[in-house]
Coordinates of C-alpha atoms and ligand atoms in Angstrom, one line a residue:
M108 CA 6.6 -142.2 104.6
T109 CA 7.5 -140.0 107.5
A110 CA 11.0 -140.1 108.8
G111 CA 11.7 -139.7 112.5
A112 CA 13.7 -136.9 114.0
L113 CA 17.4 -137.1 113.6
P114 CA 19.3 -137.6 116.9
H115 CA 20.7 -134.4 118.2
T116 CA 24.0 -135.9 119.3
V117 CA 25.7 -139.1 118.3
E118 CA 28.7 -141.1 119.3
V119 CA 30.3 -140.8 115.9
R120 CA 33.1 -143.4 116.3
T121 CA 30.7 -146.0 117.8
L122 CA 28.3 -145.6 114.9
A123 CA 31.2 -145.7 112.4
A124 CA 32.6 -148.9 113.9
R125 CA 29.2 -150.5 113.5
A126 CA 28.5 -149.0 110.0
V127 CA 25.2 -147.5 111.2
S128 CA 23.1 -145.6 108.7
L129 CA 20.8 -142.9 110.1
A130 CA 18.1 -141.1 108.3
G131 CA 15.8 -138.5 109.8
V132 CA 14.6 -135.0 109.8
V133 CA 15.5 -131.8 111.6
D134 CA 13.1 -129.0 112.4
P135 CA 14.7 -125.9 110.8
A136 CA 13.3 -123.7 113.5
K137 CA 15.7 -125.4 115.9
L138 CA 18.7 -124.2 113.9
T139 CA 19.2 -120.6 114.8
R140 CA 22.1 -119.8 112.5
L141 CA 20.2 -121.2 109.5
S142 CA 17.0 -119.4 110.6
A143 CA 18.9 -116.1 110.6
A144 CA 20.2 -116.7 107.0
I145 CA 16.8 -117.5 105.4
V146 CA 13.3 -116.0 105.4
A147 CA 11.6 -119.3 106.3
A148 CA 11.8 -123.0 105.6
N149 CA 9.3 -125.1 103.8
G150 CA 9.1 -128.3 105.8
A151 CA 11.7 -130.2 107.6
I152 CA 15.4 -130.7 106.7
V153 CA 15.9 -134.2 105.4
V154 CA 19.2 -135.9 106.4
S155 CA 20.8 -139.2 105.8
A156 CA 24.1 -140.0 107.4
D157 CA 26.0 -143.3 106.7
F158 CA 28.7 -143.9 109.3
D159 CA 31.5 -146.2 108.4
R160 CA 35.3 -146.8 108.5
D161 CA 37.3 -146.3 105.3
E162 CA 40.1 -148.6 104.1
E163 CA 42.6 -146.6 106.1
G164 CA 40.7 -147.0 109.3
R165 CA 39.3 -143.5 109.4
Y166 CA 35.9 -142.9 110.9
V167 CA 33.9 -141.4 108.1
V168 CA 30.4 -140.1 107.6
A169 CA 28.7 -139.8 104.2
M170 CA 26.1 -137.2 104.7
Q171 CA 23.3 -135.9 102.5
V172 CA 21.3 -132.9 103.6
S173 CA 18.5 -131.2 101.8
A174 CA 16.0 -128.5 102.6
N175 CA 13.5 -126.3 100.8
V176 CA 13.8 -122.7 102.0
L177 CA 12.6 -119.2 101.2
V178 CA 15.3 -116.6 100.8
T179 CA 15.4 -113.0 99.8
C180 CA 15.8 -112.1 96.1
Q181 CA 18.7 -109.6 96.1
R182 CA 17.2 -107.8 93.0
C183 CA 13.6 -107.2 94.0
L184 CA 13.8 -108.1 97.8
G185 CA 10.9 -110.4 97.4
T186 CA 11.1 -114.0 98.5
L187 CA 12.0 -117.0 96.4
E188 CA 12.0 -120.7 97.0
Q189 CA 15.3 -122.5 96.9
T190 CA 16.2 -126.1 97.4
V191 CA 19.5 -126.4 99.2
A192 CA 21.2 -129.7 99.1
S193 CA 24.6 -131.0 99.9
T194 CA 26.5 -134.3 99.8
T195 CA 29.6 -134.5 101.9
S196 CA 32.2 -137.0 103.1
L197 CA 33.3 -136.2 106.5
A198 CA 36.2 -137.8 108.3
V199 CA 36.5 -137.7 112.1
V200 CA 39.7 -136.3 113.4
W201 CA 40.9 -135.3 116.9
T202 CA 43.1 -132.3 116.0
D203 CA 43.6 -129.6 113.5
E204 CA 46.9 -131.2 112.5
Q205 CA 45.1 -134.4 111.5
A206 CA 42.5 -132.3 109.7
A207 CA 45.2 -130.8 107.6
Q208 CA 46.5 -134.2 106.6
L209 CA 43.2 -135.5 105.4
P210 CA 42.9 -136.4 101.7
P211 CA 40.9 -133.7 99.8
R212 CA 37.9 -135.9 99.3
Y213 CA 37.1 -135.5 103.1
E214 CA 36.0 -132.6 105.1
P215 CA 37.3 -132.8 108.6
L216 CA 34.9 -133.3 111.5
I217 CA 36.8 -132.5 114.7
A218 CA 35.2 -134.5 117.4
E219 CA 36.0 -136.1 120.8
A220 CA 33.3 -138.6 121.4
E221 CA 30.0 -137.1 120.8
I222 CA 29.2 -134.8 117.9
E223 CA 26.3 -132.4 117.6
L224 CA 24.8 -133.9 114.5
W225 CA 22.3 -131.0 114.1
E226 CA 25.2 -128.5 114.1
V227 CA 26.9 -130.5 111.4
V228 CA 23.7 -130.5 109.4
E229 CA 23.4 -126.7 109.9
D230 CA 27.0 -126.1 108.8
E231 CA 26.4 -128.1 105.6
L232 CA 23.3 -126.2 104.8
L233 CA 24.9 -122.8 105.4
L234 CA 27.8 -123.8 103.2
A235 CA 25.4 -125.0 100.4
L236 CA 23.2 -121.9 100.6
P237 CA 24.2 -119.4 97.9
S238 CA 25.4 -116.1 99.2
F239 CA 23.1 -114.2 96.8
S240 CA 19.8 -115.5 95.4
Y241 CA 17.8 -114.1 92.5
H242 CA 14.5 -114.9 90.9
S243 CA 14.7 -115.9 87.3
D244 CA 14.1 -112.9 85.0
A245 CA 10.6 -113.9 84.3
N246 CA 9.6 -114.2 87.9
C247 CA 11.5 -111.3 89.4
G248 CA 9.5 -108.3 90.7
V249 CA 12.0 -106.0 89.1
E250 CA 11.7 -105.3 85.4
T251 CA 14.9 -106.6 84.0
G252 CA 14.2 -105.4 80.4
V253 CA 14.9 -101.8 81.4
Q254 CA 18.3 -102.5 83.0
A255 CA 20.7 -99.7 82.5
S256 CA 22.5 -100.5 79.2
G257 CA 25.5 -98.3 80.0
G258 CA 25.8 -94.9 78.3
D259 CA 27.4 -95.1 74.9
G260 CA 31.1 -94.8 74.9
E261 CA 31.2 -94.2 78.6
G262 CA 33.1 -97.4 79.2
F263 CA 35.9 -96.2 76.9
A264 CA 36.0 -92.8 78.5
R265 CA 36.7 -94.5 81.8
E266 CA 39.5 -96.6 80.4
N267 CA 42.9 -95.8 81.8
P268 CA 44.4 -93.7 79.0
E269 CA 47.9 -95.0 79.8
K270 CA 46.8 -98.6 79.2
D271 CA 48.3 -99.8 76.0
N272 CA 45.3 -101.3 74.2
P273 CA 45.5 -101.5 70.4
F274 CA 41.8 -102.5 70.2
S275 CA 40.5 -99.4 71.9
V276 CA 41.2 -97.4 68.7
L277 CA 39.4 -100.1 66.6
Q278 CA 36.5 -100.2 69.0
S279 CA 36.0 -96.4 69.0
L280 CA 36.1 -96.3 65.2
K281 CA 33.6 -99.1 65.1
G282 CA 31.4 -97.3 67.6
E283 CA 31.4 -94.2 65.5
K284 CA 30.4 -96.1 62.4
D285 CA 27.6 -97.9 64.2
S286 CA 26.1 -94.7 65.7
Ligands
ZN398 ZN1 13.3 -110.9 92.4

């Protein structure tokens, strides 16, 4: 099943009033901020957006976004594959004041008439993307078995001597016994 392209802009209140559900894909190459944050994307970004009004009359969007991307491993600087997914409830507001008053279950979506749906998708992905990514130990290009184990006792030597820590004496005694 091939989903069509997600519309770039939508009239969010109109869609919400009609309880429209949209599903589609976005070409990650079209999202410049995302492209800058990743190495590459594996395939399209898959999006579903259910527009509706909640019981208090808000215009809301339940949005699911997922993408498979390649990012840089911060340990070996190789690439690794990562699935980025987010599920968000957005509520449409006009002003920052309204945004501040939203219940915590909503993220504010400040919009006049049209919203740039692709930008909302991009924002969600950037929020969901971990700041630092690492391979699992077995797959990482860097040998993790030889990680510096910290010189013996060095940790204690660096401790603030004025710090009143009754355990430091016990620990140093124990350290002497073990060595
Ligand atoms: Zn790695």
